[in-house]
Coordinates of C-alpha atoms in Angstrom, one line a residue:
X1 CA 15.0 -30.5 4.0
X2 CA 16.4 -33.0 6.7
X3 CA 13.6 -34.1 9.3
X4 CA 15.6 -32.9 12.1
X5 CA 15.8 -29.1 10.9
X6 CA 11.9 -28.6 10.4
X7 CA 10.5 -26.3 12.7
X8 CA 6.7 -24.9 12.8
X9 CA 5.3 -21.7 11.2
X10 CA 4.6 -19.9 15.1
X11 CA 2.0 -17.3 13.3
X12 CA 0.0 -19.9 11.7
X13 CA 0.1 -21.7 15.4
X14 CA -0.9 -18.8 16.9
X15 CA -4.0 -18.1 14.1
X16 CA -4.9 -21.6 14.9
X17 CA -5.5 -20.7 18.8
X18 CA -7.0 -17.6 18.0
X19 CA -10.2 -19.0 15.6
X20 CA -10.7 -21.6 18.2
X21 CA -10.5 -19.0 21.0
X22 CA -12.9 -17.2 19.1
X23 CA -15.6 -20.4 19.7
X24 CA -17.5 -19.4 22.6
X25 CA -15.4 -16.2 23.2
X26 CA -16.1 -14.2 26.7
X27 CA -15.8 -10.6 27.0
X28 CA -12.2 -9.8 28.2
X29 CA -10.1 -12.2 26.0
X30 CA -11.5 -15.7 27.4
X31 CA -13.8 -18.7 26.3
X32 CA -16.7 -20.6 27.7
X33 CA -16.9 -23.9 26.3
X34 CA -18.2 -26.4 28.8
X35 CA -18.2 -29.9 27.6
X36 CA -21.2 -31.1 25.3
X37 CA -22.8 -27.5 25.1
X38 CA -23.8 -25.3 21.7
X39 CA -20.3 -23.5 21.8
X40 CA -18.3 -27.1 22.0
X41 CA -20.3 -28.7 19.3
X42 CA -19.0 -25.3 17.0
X43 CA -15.5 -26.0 18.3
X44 CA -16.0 -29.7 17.6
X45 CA -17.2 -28.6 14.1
X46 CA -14.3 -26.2 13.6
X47 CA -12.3 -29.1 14.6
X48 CA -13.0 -31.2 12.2
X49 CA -13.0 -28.9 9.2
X50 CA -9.3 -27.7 10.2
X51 CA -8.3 -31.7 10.0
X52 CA -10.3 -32.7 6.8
X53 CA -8.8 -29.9 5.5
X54 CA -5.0 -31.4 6.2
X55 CA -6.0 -34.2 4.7
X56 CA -6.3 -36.7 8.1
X57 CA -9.0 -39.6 8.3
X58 CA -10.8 -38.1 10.5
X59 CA -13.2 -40.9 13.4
X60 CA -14.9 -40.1 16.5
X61 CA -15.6 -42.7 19.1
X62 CA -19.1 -43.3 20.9
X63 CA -17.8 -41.4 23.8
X64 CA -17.5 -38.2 21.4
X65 CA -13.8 -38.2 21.3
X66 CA -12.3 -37.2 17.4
X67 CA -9.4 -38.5 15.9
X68 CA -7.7 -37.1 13.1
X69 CA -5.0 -40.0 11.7
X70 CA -2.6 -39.0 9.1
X71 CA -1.6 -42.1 6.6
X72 CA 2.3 -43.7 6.8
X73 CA 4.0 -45.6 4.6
X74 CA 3.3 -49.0 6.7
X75 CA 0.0 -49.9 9.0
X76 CA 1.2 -49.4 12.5
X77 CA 0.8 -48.6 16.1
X78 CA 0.4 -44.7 15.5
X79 CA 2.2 -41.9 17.4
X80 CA -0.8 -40.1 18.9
X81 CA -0.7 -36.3 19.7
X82 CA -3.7 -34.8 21.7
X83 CA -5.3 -33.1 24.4
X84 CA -8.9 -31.0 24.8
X85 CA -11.5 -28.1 23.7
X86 CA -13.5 -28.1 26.2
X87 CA -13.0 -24.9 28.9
X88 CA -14.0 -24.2 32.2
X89 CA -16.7 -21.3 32.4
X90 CA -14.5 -18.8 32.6
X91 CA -11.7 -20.5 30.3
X92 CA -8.6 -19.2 28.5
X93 CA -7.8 -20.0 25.0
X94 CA -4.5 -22.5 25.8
X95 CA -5.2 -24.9 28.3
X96 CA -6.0 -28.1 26.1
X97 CA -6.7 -26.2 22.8
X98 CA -2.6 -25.7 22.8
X99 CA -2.3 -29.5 22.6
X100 CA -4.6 -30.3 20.3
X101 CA -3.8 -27.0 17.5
X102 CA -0.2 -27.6 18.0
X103 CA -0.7 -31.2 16.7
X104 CA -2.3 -30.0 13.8
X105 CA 0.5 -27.6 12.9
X106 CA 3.0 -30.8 13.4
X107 CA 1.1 -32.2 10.4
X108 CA 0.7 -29.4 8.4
X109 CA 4.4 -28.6 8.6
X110 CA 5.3 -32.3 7.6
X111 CA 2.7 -32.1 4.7
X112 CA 4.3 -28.6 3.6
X113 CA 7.3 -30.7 3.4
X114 CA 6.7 -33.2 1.6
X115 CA 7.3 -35.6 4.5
X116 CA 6.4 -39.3 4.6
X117 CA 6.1 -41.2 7.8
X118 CA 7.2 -44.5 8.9
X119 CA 4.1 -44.9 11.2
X120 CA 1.3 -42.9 11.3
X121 CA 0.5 -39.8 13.5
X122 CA -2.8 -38.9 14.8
X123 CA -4.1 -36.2 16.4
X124 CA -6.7 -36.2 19.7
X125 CA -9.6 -34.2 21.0
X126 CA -10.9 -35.9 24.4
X127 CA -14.4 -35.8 25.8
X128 CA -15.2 -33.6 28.5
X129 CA -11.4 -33.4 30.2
X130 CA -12.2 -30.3 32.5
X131 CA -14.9 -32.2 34.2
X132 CA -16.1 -28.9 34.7
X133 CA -19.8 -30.0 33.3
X134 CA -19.8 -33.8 33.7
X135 CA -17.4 -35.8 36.1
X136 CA -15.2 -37.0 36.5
X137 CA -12.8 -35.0 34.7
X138 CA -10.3 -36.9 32.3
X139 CA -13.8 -38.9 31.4
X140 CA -13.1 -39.2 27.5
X141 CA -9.7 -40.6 27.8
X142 CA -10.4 -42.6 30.6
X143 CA -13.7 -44.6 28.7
X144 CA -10.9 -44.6 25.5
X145 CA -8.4 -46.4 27.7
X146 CA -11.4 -49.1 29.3
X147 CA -10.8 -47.5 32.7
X148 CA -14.7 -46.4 32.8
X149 CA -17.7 -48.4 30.3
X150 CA -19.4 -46.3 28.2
X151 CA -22.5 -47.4 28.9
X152 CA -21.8 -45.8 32.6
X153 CA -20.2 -42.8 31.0
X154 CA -23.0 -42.3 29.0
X155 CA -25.5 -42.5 32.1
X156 CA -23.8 -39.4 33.8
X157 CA -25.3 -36.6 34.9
X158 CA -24.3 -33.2 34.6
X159 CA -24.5 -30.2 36.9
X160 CA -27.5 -28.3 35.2
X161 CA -29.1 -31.9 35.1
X162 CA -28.4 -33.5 31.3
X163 CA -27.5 -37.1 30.7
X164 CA -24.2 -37.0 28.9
X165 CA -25.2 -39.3 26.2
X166 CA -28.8 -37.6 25.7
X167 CA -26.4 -34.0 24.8
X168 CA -23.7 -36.3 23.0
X169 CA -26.2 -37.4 20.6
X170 CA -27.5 -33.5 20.6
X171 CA -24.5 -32.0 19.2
X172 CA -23.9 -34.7 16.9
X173 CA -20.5 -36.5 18.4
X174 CA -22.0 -39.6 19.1
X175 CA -19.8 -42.0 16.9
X176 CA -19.4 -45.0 15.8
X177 CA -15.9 -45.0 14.8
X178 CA -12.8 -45.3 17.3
X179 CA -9.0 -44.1 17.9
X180 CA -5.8 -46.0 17.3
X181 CA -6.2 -49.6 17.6
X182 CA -2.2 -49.4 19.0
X183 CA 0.0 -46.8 20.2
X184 CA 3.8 -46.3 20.1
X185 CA 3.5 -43.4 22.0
X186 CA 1.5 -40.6 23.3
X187 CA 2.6 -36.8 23.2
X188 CA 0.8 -34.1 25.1
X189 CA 1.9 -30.3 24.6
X190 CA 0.7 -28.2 27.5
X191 CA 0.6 -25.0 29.3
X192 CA 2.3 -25.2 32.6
X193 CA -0.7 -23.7 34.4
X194 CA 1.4 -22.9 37.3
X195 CA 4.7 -20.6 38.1
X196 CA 7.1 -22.6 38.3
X197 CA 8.9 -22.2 34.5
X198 CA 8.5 -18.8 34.2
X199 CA 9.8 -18.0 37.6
X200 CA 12.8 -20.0 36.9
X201 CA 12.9 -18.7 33.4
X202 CA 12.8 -22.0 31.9
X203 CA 11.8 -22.8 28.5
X204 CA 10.6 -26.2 28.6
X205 CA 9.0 -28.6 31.4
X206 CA 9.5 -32.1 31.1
X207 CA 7.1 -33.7 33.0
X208 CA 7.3 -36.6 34.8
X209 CA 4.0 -37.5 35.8
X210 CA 0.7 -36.6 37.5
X211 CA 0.0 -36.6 41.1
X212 CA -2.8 -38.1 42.1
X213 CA -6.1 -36.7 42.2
X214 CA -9.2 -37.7 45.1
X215 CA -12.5 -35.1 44.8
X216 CA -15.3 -35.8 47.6
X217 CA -18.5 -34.0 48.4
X218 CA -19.6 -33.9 51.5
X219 CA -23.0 -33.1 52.3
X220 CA -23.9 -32.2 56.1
X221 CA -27.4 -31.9 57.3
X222 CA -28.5 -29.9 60.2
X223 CA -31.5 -28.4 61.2
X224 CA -32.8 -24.5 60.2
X225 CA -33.8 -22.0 62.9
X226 CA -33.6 -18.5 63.9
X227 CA -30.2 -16.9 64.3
X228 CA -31.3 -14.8 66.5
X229 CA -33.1 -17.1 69.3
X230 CA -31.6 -20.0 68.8
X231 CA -28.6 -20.3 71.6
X232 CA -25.5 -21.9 70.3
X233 CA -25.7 -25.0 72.1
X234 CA -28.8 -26.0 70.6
X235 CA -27.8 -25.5 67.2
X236 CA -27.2 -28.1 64.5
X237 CA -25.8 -25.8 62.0
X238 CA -24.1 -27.2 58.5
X239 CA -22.7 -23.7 57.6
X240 CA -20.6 -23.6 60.7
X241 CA -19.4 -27.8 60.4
X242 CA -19.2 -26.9 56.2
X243 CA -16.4 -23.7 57.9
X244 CA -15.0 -25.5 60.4
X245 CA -14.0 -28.7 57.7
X246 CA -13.3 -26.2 55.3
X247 CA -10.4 -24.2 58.0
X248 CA -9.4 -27.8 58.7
X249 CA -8.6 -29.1 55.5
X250 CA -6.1 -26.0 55.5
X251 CA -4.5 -26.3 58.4
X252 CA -3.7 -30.7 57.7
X253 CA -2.4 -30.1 54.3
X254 CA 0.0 -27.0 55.7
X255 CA 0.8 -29.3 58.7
X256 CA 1.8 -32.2 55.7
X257 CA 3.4 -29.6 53.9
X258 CA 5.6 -30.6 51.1
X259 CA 3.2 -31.4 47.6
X260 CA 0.1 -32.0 49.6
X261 CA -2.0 -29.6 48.6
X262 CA -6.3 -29.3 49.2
X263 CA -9.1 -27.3 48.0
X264 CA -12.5 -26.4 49.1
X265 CA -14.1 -25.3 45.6
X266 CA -17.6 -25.2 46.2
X267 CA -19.5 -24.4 49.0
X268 CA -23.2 -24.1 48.9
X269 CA -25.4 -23.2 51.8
X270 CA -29.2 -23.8 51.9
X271 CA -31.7 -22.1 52.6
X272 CA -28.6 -19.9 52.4
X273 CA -30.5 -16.4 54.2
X274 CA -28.5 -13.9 56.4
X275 CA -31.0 -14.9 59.3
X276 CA -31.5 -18.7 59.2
X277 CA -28.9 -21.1 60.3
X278 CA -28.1 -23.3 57.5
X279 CA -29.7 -26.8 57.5
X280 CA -27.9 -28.0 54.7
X281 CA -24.3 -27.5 53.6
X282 CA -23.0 -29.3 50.0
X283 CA -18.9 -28.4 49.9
X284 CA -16.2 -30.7 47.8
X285 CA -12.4 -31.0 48.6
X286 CA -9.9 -31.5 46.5
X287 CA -6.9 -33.3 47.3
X288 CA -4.0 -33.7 45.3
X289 CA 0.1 -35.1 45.9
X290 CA 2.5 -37.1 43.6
X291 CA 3.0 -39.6 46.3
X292 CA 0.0 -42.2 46.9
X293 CA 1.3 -43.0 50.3
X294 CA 0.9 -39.5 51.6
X295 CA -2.0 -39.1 49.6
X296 CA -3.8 -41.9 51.5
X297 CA -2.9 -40.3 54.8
X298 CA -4.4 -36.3 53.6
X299 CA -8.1 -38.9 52.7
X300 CA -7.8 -40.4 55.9
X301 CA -7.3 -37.1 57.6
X302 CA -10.0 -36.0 55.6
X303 CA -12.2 -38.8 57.0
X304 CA -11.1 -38.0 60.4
X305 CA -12.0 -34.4 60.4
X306 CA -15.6 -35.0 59.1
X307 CA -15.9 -37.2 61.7
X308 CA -15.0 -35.0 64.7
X309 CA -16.6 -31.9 63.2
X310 CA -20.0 -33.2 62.4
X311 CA -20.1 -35.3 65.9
X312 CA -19.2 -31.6 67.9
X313 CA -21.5 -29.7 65.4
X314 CA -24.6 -32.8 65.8
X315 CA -25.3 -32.5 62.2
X316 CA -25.0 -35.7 60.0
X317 CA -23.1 -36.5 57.0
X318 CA -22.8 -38.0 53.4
X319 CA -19.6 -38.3 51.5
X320 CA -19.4 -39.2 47.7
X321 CA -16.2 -39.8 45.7
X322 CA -16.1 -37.3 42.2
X323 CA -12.9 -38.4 41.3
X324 CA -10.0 -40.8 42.4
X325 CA -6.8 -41.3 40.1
X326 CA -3.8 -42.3 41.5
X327 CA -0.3 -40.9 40.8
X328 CA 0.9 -41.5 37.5
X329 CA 4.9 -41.8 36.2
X330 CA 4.7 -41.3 32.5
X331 CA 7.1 -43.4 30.3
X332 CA 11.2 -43.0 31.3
X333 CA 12.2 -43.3 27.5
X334 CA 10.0 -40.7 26.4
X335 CA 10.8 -38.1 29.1
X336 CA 14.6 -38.3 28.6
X337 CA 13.3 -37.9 24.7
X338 CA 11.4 -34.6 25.3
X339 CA 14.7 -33.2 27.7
X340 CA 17.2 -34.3 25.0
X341 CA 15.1 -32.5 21.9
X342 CA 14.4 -29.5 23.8
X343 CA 18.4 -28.9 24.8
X344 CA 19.3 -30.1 20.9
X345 CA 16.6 -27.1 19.8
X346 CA 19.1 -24.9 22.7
X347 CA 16.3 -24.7 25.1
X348 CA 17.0 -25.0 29.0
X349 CA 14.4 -27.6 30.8
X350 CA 12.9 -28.4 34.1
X351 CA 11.7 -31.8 35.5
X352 CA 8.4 -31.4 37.4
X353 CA 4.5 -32.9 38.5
X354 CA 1.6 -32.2 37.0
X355 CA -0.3 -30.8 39.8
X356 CA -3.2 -30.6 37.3
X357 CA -4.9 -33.6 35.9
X358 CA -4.3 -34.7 32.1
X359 CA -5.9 -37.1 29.7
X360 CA -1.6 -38.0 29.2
X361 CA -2.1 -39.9 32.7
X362 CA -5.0 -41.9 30.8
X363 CA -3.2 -43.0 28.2
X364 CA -0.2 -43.8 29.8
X365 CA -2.4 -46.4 30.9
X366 CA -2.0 -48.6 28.2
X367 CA 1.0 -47.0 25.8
X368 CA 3.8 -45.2 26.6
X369 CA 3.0 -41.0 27.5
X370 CA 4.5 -37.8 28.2
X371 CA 4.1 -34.3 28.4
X372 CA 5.5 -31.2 27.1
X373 CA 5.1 -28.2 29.6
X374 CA 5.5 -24.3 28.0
X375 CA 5.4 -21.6 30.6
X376 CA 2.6 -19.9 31.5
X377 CA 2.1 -16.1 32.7
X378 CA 2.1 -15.5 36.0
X379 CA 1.0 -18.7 36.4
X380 CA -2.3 -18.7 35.3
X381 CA -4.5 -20.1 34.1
X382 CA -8.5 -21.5 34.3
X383 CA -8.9 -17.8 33.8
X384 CA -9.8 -15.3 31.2
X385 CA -6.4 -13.9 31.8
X386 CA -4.9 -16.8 31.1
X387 CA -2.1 -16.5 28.5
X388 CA 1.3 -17.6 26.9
X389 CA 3.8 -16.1 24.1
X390 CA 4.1 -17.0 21.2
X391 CA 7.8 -17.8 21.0
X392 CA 6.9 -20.3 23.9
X393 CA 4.3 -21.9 21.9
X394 CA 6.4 -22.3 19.0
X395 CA 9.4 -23.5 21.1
X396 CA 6.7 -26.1 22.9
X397 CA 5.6 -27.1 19.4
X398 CA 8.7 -27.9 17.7
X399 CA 9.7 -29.6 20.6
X400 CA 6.6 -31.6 19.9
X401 CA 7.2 -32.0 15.9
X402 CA 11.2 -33.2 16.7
X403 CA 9.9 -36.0 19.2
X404 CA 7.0 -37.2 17.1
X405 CA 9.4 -37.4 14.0
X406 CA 11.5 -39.3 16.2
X407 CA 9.0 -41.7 17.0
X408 CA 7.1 -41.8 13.6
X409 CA 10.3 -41.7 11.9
X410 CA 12.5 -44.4 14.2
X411 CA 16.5 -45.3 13.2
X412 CA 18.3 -47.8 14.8
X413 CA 15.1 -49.5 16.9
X414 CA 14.9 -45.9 18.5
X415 CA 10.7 -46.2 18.5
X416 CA 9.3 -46.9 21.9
X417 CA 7.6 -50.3 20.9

């Protein structure tokens, strides 16, 4: 069988999603496993078992990140296919996993074939991506890439009070060994996560980057006192500054309009009681947009808002930065690659953003990247709902197999390198 006409086997795909899925399993048809926790370590183990069991050398790093590499005929930068296994809380069984299994099925349908490589092909779990538990997100790839040391990785603290390298060493993924030494290029299979394809009734998204990414928490201290006696005037209340920044934040994004988007995802009051005013508020935003530029003026806004709110409120304030990546293009070559294999396989394709972060804009740090986008239903997703068919998985994945051969298998000087 020629290279070019392999194609997946989409039940085995879909078997593959649904033992992991079954890791940490929530009632309702979703999956809890937060980074570094029981139920990852048992999707870490299940992991590794499905890649011994294809035969790849499997490695993981002293961040926790595994690497499954699968021998070629020559030693050589390797094409490296990956993503996550770690959920949100209230996860569904695609977002990352799909990366990761699909990669796996690449390499079991070119061992059920008998075929040889020119370089070799590898396949990537990344620490703690979701930065659900431990951030910032994108924190295994990022240490992999040198963009964060692992001795400050390892000092993290997560939000039910763990160091990262104390629960690394817990579950057993504190390694010793590491990833590719060189990449030719890095592929990432994904769900959409948003609307867009499957409103459009597109097959395939080729994605052209990330947009950039800035989390802050803000933390406003007031002062606690009745709410019944205590005129207005003489208030210092964080709840109120904590609404009135919140309100604000979506009225400057809508005023930027175009990708700007923001997000006020937690929002914690304290002593948090139907009759106190609150004397302490903890909230974060989330600001995200493909351009820097504009990006720079939503943090600025941002800024200025805090300002003006906490000065009219007279409660004070503390801002820490969770996360800052910029925008990220991912590698020309390799995008016109993924839309050229998806039309060859008759599939129609979109060119879009990220609006959600990927360990992809990691790598693309130091080899070429891109990603592969399959659509996702009613766009959801970080959601026990979330969910996408199976003929789009396969379609994503042999989309993934063609471009991999075509970089682990280069004619004519076509690999990236």
């Amino acid at each position: 069988m020629m290279p070019g006409s392999l194609r997946i086997d989409p039940a085995r795909l879909v078997a593959r999603i649904e033992r992991l899925g079954g890791i940490g399993a929530l009632e309702g048809g979703g999956v809890c496993r937060l980074a570094l926790t029981p139920s990852e370590k048992l999707g870490r183990d299940h992991l590794v078992a499905e890649m011994t069991a294809l035969g790849l050398d499997v490695t993981v790093d002293a961040i926790g990140n595994i690497f499954g590499t699968r021998k070629a005929r020559r030693e050589g930068p390797a094409v490296l296919l990956g993503s996550h296994i770690d959920t949100v809380a209230t996860g569904g069984l695609y977002d990352g996993a799909l990366g990761v299994l699909a990669g796996l099925e690449v390499i079991a349908t070119l061992n059920d074939a008998g075929v040889e490589t020119e370089l070799p092909i590898a396949v990537a779990a990344f620490t703690n991506e979701e930065g659900s538990r431990f951030a910032p997100d994108m924190l295994g790839s990022l240490v992999f890439v040198g963009g964060l040391h692992l001795q400050e990785a390892l000092d993290i603290v997560s939000i039910d009070g763990k160091r990262l390298g104390d629960e690394l060493t817990a579950i057993g993924y504190a390694g010793t060994g590491h990833g590719p030494k060189e990449i030719a290029a890095y592929f990432e299979l994904h769900i959409e996560q948003g609307p867009i394809l499957e409103d459009e009734k597109i097959g395939i998204g080729t994605v052209m980057g990330v947009q950039g990414i800035s989390w802050t928490e803000i933390t406003l201290n007031g002062r606690s006192s009745h709410a019944g006696t205590t005129p207005i005037r003489l208030r210092r209340d964080a709840g109120l500054a904590a609404a009135r920044i919140a309100a604000g934040v979506g009225a400057f994004v809508r005023e930027m309009g175009g990708d700007q988007v923001g997000t006020v995802g937690v929002l914690t009051l304290s002593p948090n009681l139907v009759n106190v005013v609150a004397q302490k508020a903890v909230m974060t935003v989330d600001l995200r947009n493909p351009d820097e530029t504009l990006l720079k003026q939503a943090e600025a806004r941002l800024a200025a808002l805090i300002e003006t709110v906490t000065d009219e409120e007279n409660v004070t304030f503390e801002t820490r930065s969770l996360a800052r990546f910029e925008p990220v293009d991912f590698a020309p070559v390799l995008i016109d690659q993924v839309d050229e294999t998806a039309r060859a396989l008759c599939l129609s394709t979109r060119r879009l953003f990220s609006g959600a972060g990927h360990d992809a804009q990691m790598i693309a740090r130091i080899a070429p990247a891109a990603m592969i986008f399959v659509p996702s239903v009613n766009g959801i997703s970080h959601n026990i709902t979330e969910f996408t068919a199976a003929a789009d998985l396969a379609n994503g994945a042999n989309v993934l197999l063609q471009v991999t051969l075509k970089q682990a298998l280069p004619t004519n000087g076509e690999e990236t390198r």
